[in-house]
């Protein structure tokens, strides 16, 4: 009796084999640019031999001082909207109130973006005489940032997600730049603008600048926020207030709030605007000394933002 193979079964077999071939082709394929980057990553020059150094390793701190931190500009400001414009989405005002209009403070802003549009710290620098550091990994944005002549330190780098220095593949998108994780490699063929970025622990930046007190940490790193905060040695630092973008973190907003509460912070406000989804945190003792007593949660002021966006030339 002849063996009869049903036609539909044969068809299924062929389709299955085609699928197997297709999947293996996809998994073998890496975009040329990415392959190039991976080679670049492998070939570190001698002065870049910082990968894996621990956050307080003196060699790492020296490397950051010598090769990463750009000192404040001594040139006059070069701002598109001038020195009297607060380009933040409201964060500066909230933090300023919480800190009783504190003068001569210190901030960290990451990402620094292009140094003006949407800057949460320009107000403190100009109106409150603060100093600090702007951290921005996207080379194009960083160039623009330097052209503003801000009177604070800058670094073309990122704040890392771990307690050691790393190099990562960074995705340079105009307004949304982030660390490109290997599980995203399946987005093949898309013309991502990728580069290698140096990431350092937040603590290392502070040691390099000789301070451990931060009056305001503005953290907007497009999905790494939770991991960055989790890696901070809170017992060695005094961070008084934070504005943290929450809407892209895979851990979720409640986990972020829990983490910050466990470190002694009050979840003071949620700020939702077209370009900001931030949680504002304030350290318990700072809150106790603040003249602000009312908690407004959340604030949504669409009108204000719309008029601001109309004036915000992102390419300026
Ligand atoms: C502003 O800050 C600088 C140091 O960054 C300091 O020398 C100066 O006295 C401050 N000015 C005022 C008015 O506090
Ligand atoms: C926004 O502005 C318009 C016109 O200026 C006004 O009619 C409206 O009530 C405002 N909306 C809010 C939520 O303030």
Short mmCIF file of C-alpha atoms and ligand atoms in Angstrom, two decimals:
data_model
loop_
_atom_site.label_atom_id
_atom_site.label_comp_id
_atom_site.label_asym_id
_atom_site.label_seq_id
_atom_site.Cartn_x
_atom_site.Cartn_y
_atom_site.Cartn_z
CA UNK A 1 0.00 0.00 0.00
CA UNK A 2 1.58 3.35 -1.05
CA UNK A 3 2.19 5.96 1.64
CA UNK A 4 -0.03 8.90 0.93
CA UNK A 5 1.28 12.21 2.17
CA UNK A 6 -1.58 14.63 2.47
CA UNK A 7 -0.98 17.73 0.45
CA UNK A 8 -1.73 20.11 3.30
CA UNK A 9 0.85 18.33 5.47
CA UNK A 10 3.56 18.78 2.82
CA UNK A 11 2.64 22.42 2.52
CA UNK A 12 2.93 22.86 6.28
CA UNK A 13 6.36 21.25 6.22
CA UNK A 14 7.57 23.61 3.51
CA UNK A 15 6.20 26.63 5.37
CA UNK A 16 7.82 25.47 8.60
CA UNK A 17 11.20 25.04 6.91
CA UNK A 18 10.88 28.50 5.33
CA UNK A 19 10.20 29.97 8.77
CA UNK A 20 13.26 28.26 10.23
CA UNK A 21 15.46 29.63 7.42
CA UNK A 22 14.01 33.12 7.82
CA UNK A 23 14.50 33.19 11.59
CA UNK A 24 18.10 32.03 11.31
CA UNK A 25 18.81 34.66 8.66
CA UNK A 26 17.37 37.36 10.91
CA UNK A 27 19.33 36.23 13.95
CA UNK A 28 22.57 36.09 11.96
CA UNK A 29 22.04 39.51 10.44
CA UNK A 30 23.42 42.56 12.23
CA UNK A 31 23.16 45.98 10.69
CA UNK A 32 26.52 47.04 9.31
CA UNK A 33 26.62 50.08 11.58
CA UNK A 34 26.05 48.01 14.68
CA UNK A 35 28.75 45.53 13.69
CA UNK A 36 31.09 48.47 13.20
CA UNK A 37 30.21 49.78 16.65
CA UNK A 38 30.79 46.43 18.27
CA UNK A 39 34.27 46.36 16.69
CA UNK A 40 34.84 49.90 17.90
CA UNK A 41 33.81 48.82 21.38
CA UNK A 42 36.27 45.95 21.32
CA UNK A 43 39.17 48.14 20.23
CA UNK A 44 39.57 50.45 23.21
CA UNK A 45 42.55 52.75 23.12
CA UNK A 46 44.82 52.87 26.13
CA UNK A 47 43.49 56.11 27.59
CA UNK A 48 39.98 54.61 27.48
CA UNK A 49 40.85 51.66 29.64
CA UNK A 50 38.27 52.59 32.27
CA UNK A 51 35.61 49.96 31.61
CA UNK A 52 34.84 47.89 34.68
CA UNK A 53 36.49 50.25 37.17
CA UNK A 54 34.44 50.63 40.32
CA UNK A 55 32.61 53.88 41.08
CA UNK A 56 35.18 55.12 43.62
CA UNK A 57 38.33 53.80 41.95
CA UNK A 58 40.86 56.69 41.94
CA UNK A 59 41.91 55.76 38.38
CA UNK A 60 38.33 56.22 37.22
CA UNK A 61 37.92 59.54 39.04
CA UNK A 62 41.16 60.79 37.48
CA UNK A 63 40.04 59.62 34.03
CA UNK A 64 36.76 61.53 34.38
CA UNK A 65 38.60 64.67 35.51
CA UNK A 66 41.16 64.51 32.69
CA UNK A 67 39.11 63.25 29.76
CA UNK A 68 35.40 63.67 30.40
CA UNK A 69 34.54 66.84 32.30
CA UNK A 70 34.56 70.08 30.33
CA UNK A 71 34.98 73.14 32.61
CA UNK A 72 32.42 76.00 32.72
CA UNK A 73 32.45 78.48 29.87
CA UNK A 74 33.85 81.96 30.45
CA UNK A 75 32.15 83.37 27.34
CA UNK A 76 28.84 85.28 27.47
CA UNK A 77 25.67 83.16 27.26
CA UNK A 78 24.50 82.31 23.76
CA UNK A 79 20.80 81.61 24.36
CA UNK A 80 18.02 81.60 21.78
CA UNK A 81 15.36 82.79 24.27
CA UNK A 82 17.61 84.96 26.42
CA UNK A 83 18.53 84.82 30.09
CA UNK A 84 15.10 85.68 31.51
CA UNK A 85 13.30 82.67 30.06
CA UNK A 86 12.86 79.52 32.15
CA UNK A 87 12.77 76.79 29.50
CA UNK A 88 11.76 74.02 31.92
CA UNK A 89 8.31 72.49 31.85
CA UNK A 90 7.65 73.79 35.37
CA UNK A 91 10.19 71.68 37.26
CA UNK A 92 12.49 74.63 38.08
CA UNK A 93 9.68 76.59 39.72
CA UNK A 94 8.59 73.63 41.87
CA UNK A 95 12.13 72.82 43.05
CA UNK A 96 12.88 76.52 43.67
CA UNK A 97 9.87 76.74 45.98
CA UNK A 98 10.76 73.51 47.80
CA UNK A 99 14.28 74.82 48.46
CA UNK A 100 13.06 78.27 49.63
CA UNK A 101 14.74 80.00 46.62
CA UNK A 102 18.14 78.70 47.65
CA UNK A 103 21.21 80.53 46.27
CA UNK A 104 24.56 78.99 45.27
CA UNK A 105 23.32 75.42 45.07
CA UNK A 106 24.60 72.49 43.02
CA UNK A 107 22.73 70.51 40.37
CA UNK A 108 23.13 67.51 38.10
CA UNK A 109 21.10 67.46 34.91
CA UNK A 110 21.06 64.28 32.82
CA UNK A 111 20.31 64.48 29.96
CA UNK A 112 21.47 67.97 29.34
CA UNK A 113 19.97 67.82 25.84
CA UNK A 114 21.01 70.94 23.90
CA UNK A 115 21.56 73.11 26.96
CA UNK A 116 18.57 75.39 26.59
CA UNK A 117 15.26 74.04 25.27
CA UNK A 118 13.59 72.12 28.12
CA UNK A 119 16.54 72.67 30.46
CA UNK A 120 15.41 72.16 34.06
CA UNK A 121 18.52 73.84 35.46
CA UNK A 122 19.18 77.01 33.44
CA UNK A 123 16.94 78.93 35.81
CA UNK A 124 19.07 77.95 38.84
CA UNK A 125 22.29 78.79 37.08
CA UNK A 126 21.16 82.26 35.99
CA UNK A 127 18.65 83.34 38.64
CA UNK A 128 20.06 81.53 41.69
CA UNK A 129 23.80 81.50 40.95
CA UNK A 130 24.04 77.70 41.12
CA UNK A 131 26.76 75.57 39.64
CA UNK A 132 26.64 71.94 38.59
CA UNK A 133 27.09 69.55 35.71
CA UNK A 134 25.21 68.87 32.48
CA UNK A 135 25.55 65.28 31.29
CA UNK A 136 24.61 64.51 27.68
CA UNK A 137 25.73 61.45 25.68
CA UNK A 138 24.44 62.45 22.22
CA UNK A 139 27.48 64.04 20.47
CA UNK A 140 25.34 66.30 18.26
CA UNK A 141 23.28 67.59 21.18
CA UNK A 142 26.42 68.00 23.26
CA UNK A 143 28.03 70.21 20.64
CA UNK A 144 24.94 72.42 20.71
CA UNK A 145 24.98 72.37 24.50
CA UNK A 146 28.57 73.63 24.61
CA UNK A 147 27.67 76.47 22.22
CA UNK A 148 25.29 77.91 24.90
CA UNK A 149 28.31 78.85 27.02
CA UNK A 150 26.74 77.68 30.24
CA UNK A 151 28.66 78.49 33.40
CA UNK A 152 28.79 74.94 34.68
CA UNK A 153 30.64 71.71 33.96
CA UNK A 154 29.58 69.48 31.08
CA UNK A 155 30.24 65.89 30.12
CA UNK A 156 29.66 64.10 26.83
CA UNK A 157 28.77 60.88 28.62
CA UNK A 158 25.90 59.15 30.36
CA UNK A 159 25.03 58.23 33.92
CA UNK A 160 25.40 54.49 34.11
CA UNK A 161 22.95 51.90 35.34
CA UNK A 162 25.57 50.11 37.44
CA UNK A 163 28.27 50.82 40.04
CA UNK A 164 31.06 50.46 37.48
CA UNK A 165 32.09 52.37 34.38
CA UNK A 166 30.82 50.94 31.11
CA UNK A 167 30.65 51.62 27.44
CA UNK A 168 27.27 51.26 25.81
CA UNK A 169 25.72 51.54 22.39
CA UNK A 170 23.78 54.77 22.50
CA UNK A 171 20.87 55.60 20.26
CA UNK A 172 21.04 59.25 19.23
CA UNK A 173 17.56 60.43 18.58
CA UNK A 174 16.92 64.15 18.53
CA UNK A 175 14.78 64.46 21.62
CA UNK A 176 14.73 60.81 22.76
CA UNK A 177 18.23 59.42 23.11
CA UNK A 178 18.72 56.26 25.12
CA UNK A 179 20.92 53.26 25.82
CA UNK A 180 20.42 50.66 23.10
CA UNK A 181 20.01 47.30 24.84
CA UNK A 182 21.02 44.08 23.12
CA UNK A 183 17.47 42.69 23.29
CA UNK A 184 16.49 45.50 20.92
CA UNK A 185 18.89 44.29 18.22
CA UNK A 186 15.91 42.81 16.43
CA UNK A 187 15.00 46.27 15.20
CA UNK A 188 17.20 45.48 12.27
CA UNK A 189 17.31 47.60 9.20
CA UNK A 190 16.04 50.70 10.97
CA UNK A 191 18.48 53.55 10.36
CA UNK A 192 19.25 54.22 14.02
CA UNK A 193 21.92 56.83 14.64
CA UNK A 194 24.08 54.80 17.00
CA UNK A 195 27.33 55.65 18.75
CA UNK A 196 29.42 54.38 21.63
CA UNK A 197 28.83 56.31 24.85
CA UNK A 198 30.85 56.25 28.02
CA UNK A 199 28.73 55.72 31.10
CA UNK A 200 29.93 56.52 34.59
CA UNK A 201 28.21 56.08 37.93
CA UNK A 202 26.66 59.28 39.26
CA UNK A 203 28.83 58.95 42.37
CA UNK A 204 31.99 58.98 40.20
CA UNK A 205 30.99 62.29 38.57
CA UNK A 206 30.54 63.81 42.04
CA UNK A 207 33.87 62.51 43.34
CA UNK A 208 35.54 63.95 40.23
CA UNK A 209 33.95 67.33 41.02
CA UNK A 210 34.84 67.10 44.72
CA UNK A 211 31.34 67.24 46.14
CA UNK A 212 28.78 64.85 47.59
CA UNK A 213 25.90 67.31 48.03
CA UNK A 214 23.37 67.78 45.26
CA UNK A 215 20.52 70.23 45.72
CA UNK A 216 18.68 69.13 42.58
CA UNK A 217 19.07 66.03 40.44
CA UNK A 218 17.15 66.25 37.17
CA UNK A 219 17.06 62.73 35.78
CA UNK A 220 15.62 62.26 32.31
CA UNK A 221 17.45 59.38 30.66
CA UNK A 222 14.65 57.77 28.64
CA UNK A 223 14.04 54.51 30.56
CA UNK A 224 17.21 53.99 32.66
CA UNK A 225 15.98 56.14 35.56
CA UNK A 226 15.08 53.35 37.98
CA UNK A 227 18.35 51.47 37.43
CA UNK A 228 20.37 54.67 37.84
CA UNK A 229 18.64 55.46 41.13
CA UNK A 230 19.00 51.88 42.35
CA UNK A 231 22.77 52.03 41.76
CA UNK A 232 23.31 55.25 43.77
CA UNK A 233 25.12 54.85 47.13
CA UNK A 234 22.55 56.93 49.02
CA UNK A 235 24.42 56.74 52.34
CA UNK A 236 27.44 58.49 50.80
CA UNK A 237 25.50 61.28 49.08
CA UNK A 238 23.10 64.02 50.07
CA UNK A 239 20.63 64.58 47.24
CA UNK A 240 17.97 67.05 48.37
CA UNK A 241 15.44 67.09 45.53
CA UNK A 242 14.87 65.12 42.34
CA UNK A 243 12.78 65.35 39.22
CA UNK A 244 12.64 61.90 37.62
CA UNK A 245 11.01 61.00 34.33
CA UNK A 246 8.87 57.96 35.08
CA UNK A 247 6.83 57.07 32.00
CA UNK A 248 9.39 54.99 30.12
CA UNK A 249 10.84 52.87 32.93
CA UNK A 250 10.08 49.15 32.60
CA UNK A 251 9.92 48.84 36.42
CA UNK A 252 6.85 51.09 36.53
CA UNK A 253 5.85 54.17 38.52
CA UNK A 254 4.83 52.43 41.80
CA UNK A 255 8.23 50.68 42.00
CA UNK A 256 9.98 54.02 41.51
CA UNK A 257 7.94 55.65 44.28
CA UNK A 258 8.62 52.69 46.61
CA UNK A 259 12.36 52.86 45.89
CA UNK A 260 12.50 56.57 46.69
CA UNK A 261 10.38 56.19 49.82
CA UNK A 262 12.76 53.49 51.03
CA UNK A 263 15.60 56.03 50.65
CA UNK A 264 13.82 58.62 52.81
CA UNK A 265 12.08 60.71 50.17
CA UNK A 266 8.61 62.18 49.90
CA UNK A 267 6.81 61.84 46.60
CA UNK A 268 5.84 65.46 46.38
CA UNK A 269 4.36 65.87 42.93
CA UNK A 270 3.62 64.35 39.58
CA UNK A 271 4.13 66.66 36.67
CA UNK A 272 2.55 65.70 33.36
CA UNK A 273 2.99 67.88 30.34
CA UNK A 274 3.40 67.17 26.64
CA UNK A 275 7.17 66.74 27.00
CA UNK A 276 7.44 65.88 30.71
CA UNK A 277 6.17 63.00 32.78
CA UNK A 278 8.13 63.55 35.95
CA UNK A 279 7.85 62.66 39.59
CA UNK A 280 9.23 65.21 42.02
CA UNK A 281 10.87 63.80 45.15
CA UNK A 282 12.08 65.71 48.17
CA UNK A 283 14.16 64.43 51.05
CA UNK A 284 12.23 64.28 54.32
CA UNK A 285 14.42 66.82 56.18
CA UNK A 286 14.34 69.23 53.23
CA UNK A 287 10.55 69.01 53.21
CA UNK A 288 10.50 69.67 56.98
CA UNK A 289 12.47 72.89 56.39
CA UNK A 290 10.56 73.99 53.31
CA UNK A 291 8.12 76.89 53.44
CA UNK A 292 5.92 74.94 51.02
CA UNK A 293 3.16 73.18 52.94
CA UNK A 294 0.62 72.35 50.31
CA UNK A 295 1.00 69.31 48.12
CA UNK A 296 -0.44 69.58 44.64
CA UNK A 297 -0.61 66.26 42.90
CA UNK A 298 -0.64 66.20 39.95
CA UNK A 299 -0.26 69.51 38.17
CA UNK A 300 -1.37 69.73 34.60
CA UNK A 301 -1.17 73.13 33.02
CA UNK A 302 -1.72 72.46 29.36
CA UNK A 303 -2.39 76.08 28.39
CA UNK A 304 0.92 77.28 29.67
CA UNK A 305 2.79 74.47 28.02
CA UNK A 306 1.10 74.98 24.68
CA UNK A 307 2.14 78.61 24.55
CA UNK A 308 5.63 77.55 25.55
CA UNK A 309 5.81 74.88 22.86
CA UNK A 310 4.76 77.43 20.27
CA UNK A 311 7.92 79.35 21.17
CA UNK A 312 10.18 76.34 21.52
CA UNK A 313 12.27 75.87 18.45
CA UNK A 314 13.81 72.47 19.07
CA UNK A 315 16.34 73.04 16.33
CA UNK A 316 17.42 76.43 17.65
C1 LIG B 1 27.91 83.18 42.91
O1 LIG B 1 28.68 82.00 42.92
C2 LIG B 1 30.07 82.20 42.91
C3 LIG B 1 30.75 80.84 42.90
O2 LIG B 1 30.19 80.01 41.95
C4 LIG B 1 30.51 83.01 44.09
O3 LIG B 1 31.90 83.28 44.02
C5 LIG B 1 29.72 84.30 44.17
O4 LIG B 1 30.03 84.98 45.35
C6 LIG B 1 28.23 84.01 44.11
N1 LIG B 1 27.46 85.24 44.08
C7 LIG B 1 26.47 85.50 44.93
C8 LIG B 1 25.76 86.80 44.73
O5 LIG B 1 26.14 84.74 45.82
C1 LIG B 2 -6.95 77.93 28.28
O1 LIG B 2 -7.00 79.19 27.63
C2 LIG B 2 -8.26 79.48 27.03
C3 LIG B 2 -8.17 80.79 26.27
O2 LIG B 2 -7.10 81.59 26.71
C4 LIG B 2 -9.35 79.53 28.13
O3 LIG B 2 -10.61 79.78 27.55
C5 LIG B 2 -9.38 78.18 28.85
O4 LIG B 2 -10.28 78.23 29.91
C6 LIG B 2 -7.98 77.83 29.39
N1 LIG B 2 -8.00 76.48 29.93
C7 LIG B 2 -7.47 76.17 31.11
C8 LIG B 2 -7.55 74.73 31.49
O5 LIG B 2 -6.96 77.00 31.84
#
